[in-house]
């Protein structure tokens, strides 16, 4: 049966030990700590003023029979907040709850002049609002910061190319090193100049380089790009580092930094060799999520590098550190595609790509709930007798391979590639609707080396950035229908947050707090959660006190949709409409950060409390509804649909004293 029994075992100094028994039906548990105030609902008694509500722990292994020991930090208890209650659940979503009697905990001492009080667990419909650790931070992404990240990624690829070319023609080393060296003031701007330097008289073998370059423009552009990177590093920047994310806790959308066009003009033509033209236009004109932008550039640059034999090993030697900006490159090298020598004279293309305008940008849309087919077109100077097409889905931020399919092909000529290059609906099941993915097509085949007669694997590739959608996709936020303060602590208790409580240690004492409060949307959460209050007080043992406080609330889209029914008569959203609001774009537009300063004054024995509650805007949200798609699952037509959704707009700080 479902149980929830907790018993005090021992005070161990820094921790207090308890024995719990939750039976064999429920395998998950949580606990709350509060004072002696309680409330009763449906015959059950709950702590009313909870100082702390733990996350859900579990599952307990079956062999424990639901019994275990729990150690709780002793500083979570004091003479006022010394009452403990255990909850058990059937699963992590808190279904099938059982709760224990409220247990008083023996306290040894408490000498702190200021005590903290955290949020209460009671909610509408008798649902707990847990407290979770504070894990958010402000993100001050700047144009110059993004430009630096792009420079690191492209620089590693260029360095790998240099090493690969050096290995083939050692006499090229002084020339390429001079481009990379600190005194590289003059750009080597063309492959002609490079090869001319290697002609007889230098002891070089220019044919070794010529033989591996079907398209000499590639090395021309790589050499130009290396020089441009060096100049970009050497030149002091006069651009102002503007924040494009304000105080958003998460990286949002960004335009391609202007420095890429001004200081790395060779980059975009190089990316055009391995990315679909629509994706190159998206990169150039933006805006894009900054990590998607960086990952897509990394993919395109890696594919260009494969034009040079030995490139994969050469760049692998460059990626030993854990720099997060280089994660796409590391994952790209671990991909499931076999290593091959890229042929620039053979080009592969996705056919029939038609973008749609949504969210103020051009995007390629495919249905996530249908089998998807990607027709391919080949441009080749000579027939290919047989080969293999690999169709891959990659996370565009990390280049991790999420789905893959392999198809044998034969008798390839310029024109359509005959085959049914398909990703099934089952393969897409693990992907999220309304998110972006890289669809990559890789064609490889074997040939014999004209010099050694040995077999070698040749290949080419293309990639397009797509968004997989259901019936709807988020487009934009529009005007405010109504402003609604959630100022009734009984009716809107889940949205009220007691963020701090302090006691005054002497007469006439002042306590000043600089406060930050975050609202963040977490699509994966089924319930709201209050963030742990993080407090830093200045080192003053007596007299006036001052400090900094930050906390916030994690909001669940499902709970906000339920709130819609409480505060308005607007239609509720169905599952497909809600799925459209769980995308990154809506989440990023939702985040809020409020700042304020508060000051309390009181005498010894007095206490003060700081509460927070929101005012929400009933916003008009415009979705794009899919009206037509072709047999390949490619979306061809969209129309507007307006829904309404509550979005926090103002944070009210309310101080009380007693």
CSV table of C-alpha atoms in Angstrom, one decimal, residues 32-237:
chain,number,residue,atom,x,y,z
A,32,UNK,CA,8.7,20.0,3.2
A,33,UNK,CA,9.9,22.0,6.3
A,34,UNK,CA,7.7,24.7,7.9
A,35,UNK,CA,6.5,26.2,11.2
A,36,UNK,CA,3.6,25.1,13.4
A,37,UNK,CA,0.9,26.6,11.2
A,38,UNK,CA,-1.2,24.1,9.2
A,39,UNK,CA,-4.3,23.9,7.1
A,40,UNK,CA,-6.7,21.0,6.4
A,41,UNK,CA,-8.2,20.0,3.0
A,42,UNK,CA,-10.2,16.9,2.3
A,43,UNK,CA,-9.4,15.7,5.8
A,44,UNK,CA,-5.6,15.9,5.3
A,45,UNK,CA,-3.4,18.2,7.3
A,46,UNK,CA,-0.6,20.2,5.4
A,47,UNK,CA,2.1,22.6,6.5
A,48,UNK,CA,0.9,26.1,5.7
A,49,UNK,CA,4.1,28.1,5.9
A,50,UNK,CA,6.7,25.8,4.3
A,51,UNK,CA,10.2,27.1,4.4
A,52,UNK,CA,11.5,24.5,2.0
A,53,UNK,CA,10.0,22.0,-0.4
A,54,UNK,CA,12.4,19.4,-1.8
A,55,UNK,CA,12.5,18.1,-5.3
A,56,UNK,CA,11.2,14.6,-5.9
A,57,UNK,CA,13.6,11.9,-5.1
A,58,UNK,CA,13.6,8.3,-6.3
A,59,UNK,CA,12.8,5.8,-7.5
A,60,UNK,CA,13.7,3.6,-4.5
A,61,UNK,CA,15.0,0.1,-5.6
A,62,UNK,CA,12.3,-2.6,-5.2
A,63,UNK,CA,14.6,-4.5,-2.8
A,64,UNK,CA,14.4,-1.7,-0.2
A,65,UNK,CA,10.6,-2.3,0.2
A,66,UNK,CA,10.2,1.4,0.4
A,67,UNK,CA,12.4,1.9,3.4
A,68,UNK,CA,15.5,4.1,3.5
A,69,UNK,CA,17.4,6.8,5.4
A,70,UNK,CA,17.2,10.5,4.6
A,71,UNK,CA,19.8,13.1,5.7
A,72,UNK,CA,18.7,16.8,5.7
A,73,UNK,CA,21.1,19.7,6.2
A,74,UNK,CA,20.6,20.8,9.9
A,75,UNK,CA,20.7,24.5,9.0
A,76,UNK,CA,17.3,24.0,7.2
A,77,UNK,CA,15.8,23.8,10.7
A,78,UNK,CA,15.6,26.4,13.5
A,79,UNK,CA,13.4,26.9,16.6
A,80,UNK,CA,10.5,28.3,14.4
A,81,UNK,CA,10.9,26.1,11.3
A,82,UNK,CA,11.3,22.7,12.9
A,83,UNK,CA,8.3,20.8,11.5
A,84,UNK,CA,8.7,18.1,8.8
A,85,UNK,CA,6.3,16.4,6.5
A,86,UNK,CA,7.0,13.6,4.0
A,87,UNK,CA,5.1,13.0,0.8
A,88,UNK,CA,5.3,9.8,-1.4
A,89,UNK,CA,4.3,9.4,-5.0
A,90,UNK,CA,3.8,6.7,-7.6
A,91,UNK,CA,5.9,8.6,-10.2
A,92,UNK,CA,8.1,11.7,-10.6
A,93,UNK,CA,5.0,13.7,-11.8
A,94,UNK,CA,3.6,13.4,-8.2
A,95,UNK,CA,0.7,11.1,-9.1
A,96,UNK,CA,-0.8,8.9,-6.4
A,97,UNK,CA,0.3,11.1,-3.4
A,98,UNK,CA,0.4,10.0,0.2
A,99,UNK,CA,1.5,12.2,3.1
A,100,UNK,CA,2.8,11.7,6.6
A,101,UNK,CA,1.8,13.2,9.9
A,102,UNK,CA,3.7,16.4,10.6
A,103,UNK,CA,6.7,15.6,12.8
A,104,UNK,CA,8.5,18.1,15.1
A,105,UNK,CA,12.3,17.9,14.8
A,106,UNK,CA,14.6,18.4,17.9
A,107,UNK,CA,16.7,21.5,17.6
A,108,UNK,CA,20.0,21.9,19.4
A,109,UNK,CA,20.9,25.6,18.8
A,110,UNK,CA,20.4,28.5,16.4
A,111,UNK,CA,22.6,31.6,16.8
A,112,UNK,CA,21.9,33.3,13.5
A,113,UNK,CA,20.7,36.9,13.8
A,114,UNK,CA,18.8,36.7,10.5
A,115,UNK,CA,16.8,33.7,9.5
A,116,UNK,CA,15.5,33.0,6.0
A,117,UNK,CA,12.1,31.8,5.1
A,118,UNK,CA,11.3,30.2,1.7
A,119,UNK,CA,8.1,29.6,-0.2
A,120,UNK,CA,4.8,27.9,0.8
A,121,UNK,CA,3.7,24.7,-0.9
A,122,UNK,CA,0.0,25.2,-1.0
A,123,UNK,CA,-1.6,25.6,-4.4
A,124,UNK,CA,-4.9,25.8,-6.3
A,125,UNK,CA,-6.4,22.4,-6.7
A,126,UNK,CA,-4.3,21.2,-3.8
A,127,UNK,CA,-1.1,20.8,-5.9
A,128,UNK,CA,2.3,21.3,-4.3
A,129,UNK,CA,4.7,24.0,-5.7
A,130,UNK,CA,8.1,22.7,-5.0
A,131,UNK,CA,11.3,24.7,-4.4
A,132,UNK,CA,14.2,23.9,-6.7
A,133,UNK,CA,17.9,24.9,-6.6
A,134,UNK,CA,18.6,28.2,-8.3
A,135,UNK,CA,20.4,27.4,-11.6
A,136,UNK,CA,19.8,30.4,-13.9
A,137,UNK,CA,22.1,33.2,-14.7
A,138,UNK,CA,22.0,36.3,-16.9
A,139,UNK,CA,23.5,36.0,-20.3
A,140,UNK,CA,25.2,39.1,-21.8
A,141,UNK,CA,25.9,37.7,-25.2
A,142,UNK,CA,27.4,40.4,-27.5
A,143,UNK,CA,28.1,40.8,-31.1
A,144,UNK,CA,31.8,40.8,-30.5
A,145,UNK,CA,31.5,37.7,-28.3
A,146,UNK,CA,29.6,35.8,-31.0
A,147,UNK,CA,32.2,37.0,-33.6
A,148,UNK,CA,35.0,35.7,-31.4
A,149,UNK,CA,33.2,32.2,-31.1
A,150,UNK,CA,32.8,32.0,-34.9
A,151,UNK,CA,36.5,33.0,-35.3
A,152,UNK,CA,37.5,30.2,-33.0
A,153,UNK,CA,35.5,27.6,-34.9
A,154,UNK,CA,36.6,28.7,-38.4
A,155,UNK,CA,40.2,29.2,-37.2
A,156,UNK,CA,40.4,25.5,-36.0
A,157,UNK,CA,39.1,24.3,-39.4
A,158,UNK,CA,41.6,26.6,-41.2
A,159,UNK,CA,44.4,25.3,-39.0
A,160,UNK,CA,43.5,21.7,-39.8
A,161,UNK,CA,43.6,22.5,-43.5
A,162,UNK,CA,47.0,24.0,-43.2
A,163,UNK,CA,48.3,20.9,-41.4
A,164,UNK,CA,46.8,18.6,-44.0
A,165,UNK,CA,48.4,20.6,-46.9
A,166,UNK,CA,51.7,20.7,-45.1
A,167,UNK,CA,51.7,16.9,-44.8
A,168,UNK,CA,51.2,16.5,-48.6
A,169,UNK,CA,53.6,19.2,-49.7
A,170,UNK,CA,56.2,19.9,-46.9
A,171,UNK,CA,57.7,22.7,-48.9
A,172,UNK,CA,54.4,24.6,-48.6
A,173,UNK,CA,55.0,24.9,-44.9
A,174,UNK,CA,57.0,28.1,-44.9
A,175,UNK,CA,54.5,29.9,-47.0
A,176,UNK,CA,51.4,28.8,-45.0
A,177,UNK,CA,53.3,29.4,-41.7
A,178,UNK,CA,54.0,32.9,-42.8
A,179,UNK,CA,50.3,33.4,-43.3
A,180,UNK,CA,49.6,32.1,-39.8
A,181,UNK,CA,52.6,33.7,-38.1
A,182,UNK,CA,52.5,36.9,-36.0
A,183,UNK,CA,54.2,38.9,-38.8
A,184,UNK,CA,51.7,37.9,-41.4
A,185,UNK,CA,51.0,41.3,-42.8
A,186,UNK,CA,50.5,40.5,-46.4
A,187,UNK,CA,47.7,38.1,-47.5
A,188,UNK,CA,48.5,35.2,-49.8
A,189,UNK,CA,45.3,35.7,-51.7
A,190,UNK,CA,45.3,33.0,-54.4
A,191,UNK,CA,46.3,29.5,-55.1
A,192,UNK,CA,48.2,30.6,-58.2
A,193,UNK,CA,50.7,32.6,-56.1
A,194,UNK,CA,51.1,29.6,-53.8
A,195,UNK,CA,51.8,27.2,-56.6
A,196,UNK,CA,54.1,29.6,-58.4
A,197,UNK,CA,56.2,29.8,-55.3
A,198,UNK,CA,56.5,26.0,-55.4
A,199,UNK,CA,57.7,25.7,-59.0
A,200,UNK,CA,61.1,24.2,-59.9
A,201,UNK,CA,64.0,25.9,-58.2
A,202,UNK,CA,62.4,25.5,-54.7
A,203,UNK,CA,62.6,21.7,-54.7
A,204,UNK,CA,58.8,21.4,-54.4
A,205,UNK,CA,56.3,19.2,-56.0
A,206,UNK,CA,53.4,21.4,-57.0
A,207,UNK,CA,51.5,18.5,-58.7
A,208,UNK,CA,51.1,16.9,-55.3
A,209,UNK,CA,48.9,19.9,-54.4
A,210,UNK,CA,47.3,20.3,-57.8
A,211,UNK,CA,46.3,16.6,-57.9
A,212,UNK,CA,44.2,16.9,-54.7
A,213,UNK,CA,42.4,20.1,-55.8
A,214,UNK,CA,39.8,19.6,-58.5
A,215,UNK,CA,38.6,23.1,-57.6
A,216,UNK,CA,41.6,25.4,-56.8
A,217,UNK,CA,39.2,28.1,-55.7
A,218,UNK,CA,38.7,26.2,-52.4
A,219,UNK,CA,42.4,26.5,-51.4
A,220,UNK,CA,42.3,30.1,-52.7
A,221,UNK,CA,39.5,31.0,-50.3
A,222,UNK,CA,40.9,29.0,-47.4
A,223,UNK,CA,44.2,30.9,-47.7
A,224,UNK,CA,42.4,34.2,-47.9
A,225,UNK,CA,40.3,33.3,-44.9
A,226,UNK,CA,43.3,32.4,-42.8
A,227,UNK,CA,44.8,35.8,-43.6
A,228,UNK,CA,41.5,37.5,-42.8
A,229,UNK,CA,41.4,35.7,-39.4
A,230,UNK,CA,44.9,36.8,-38.5
A,231,UNK,CA,44.0,40.4,-39.4
A,232,UNK,CA,40.8,40.2,-37.4
A,233,UNK,CA,42.7,39.0,-34.4
A,234,UNK,CA,45.5,41.6,-34.7
A,235,UNK,CA,43.3,44.7,-35.4
A,236,UNK,CA,41.8,46.4,-32.3
A,237,UNK,CA,38.0,46.3,-32.5
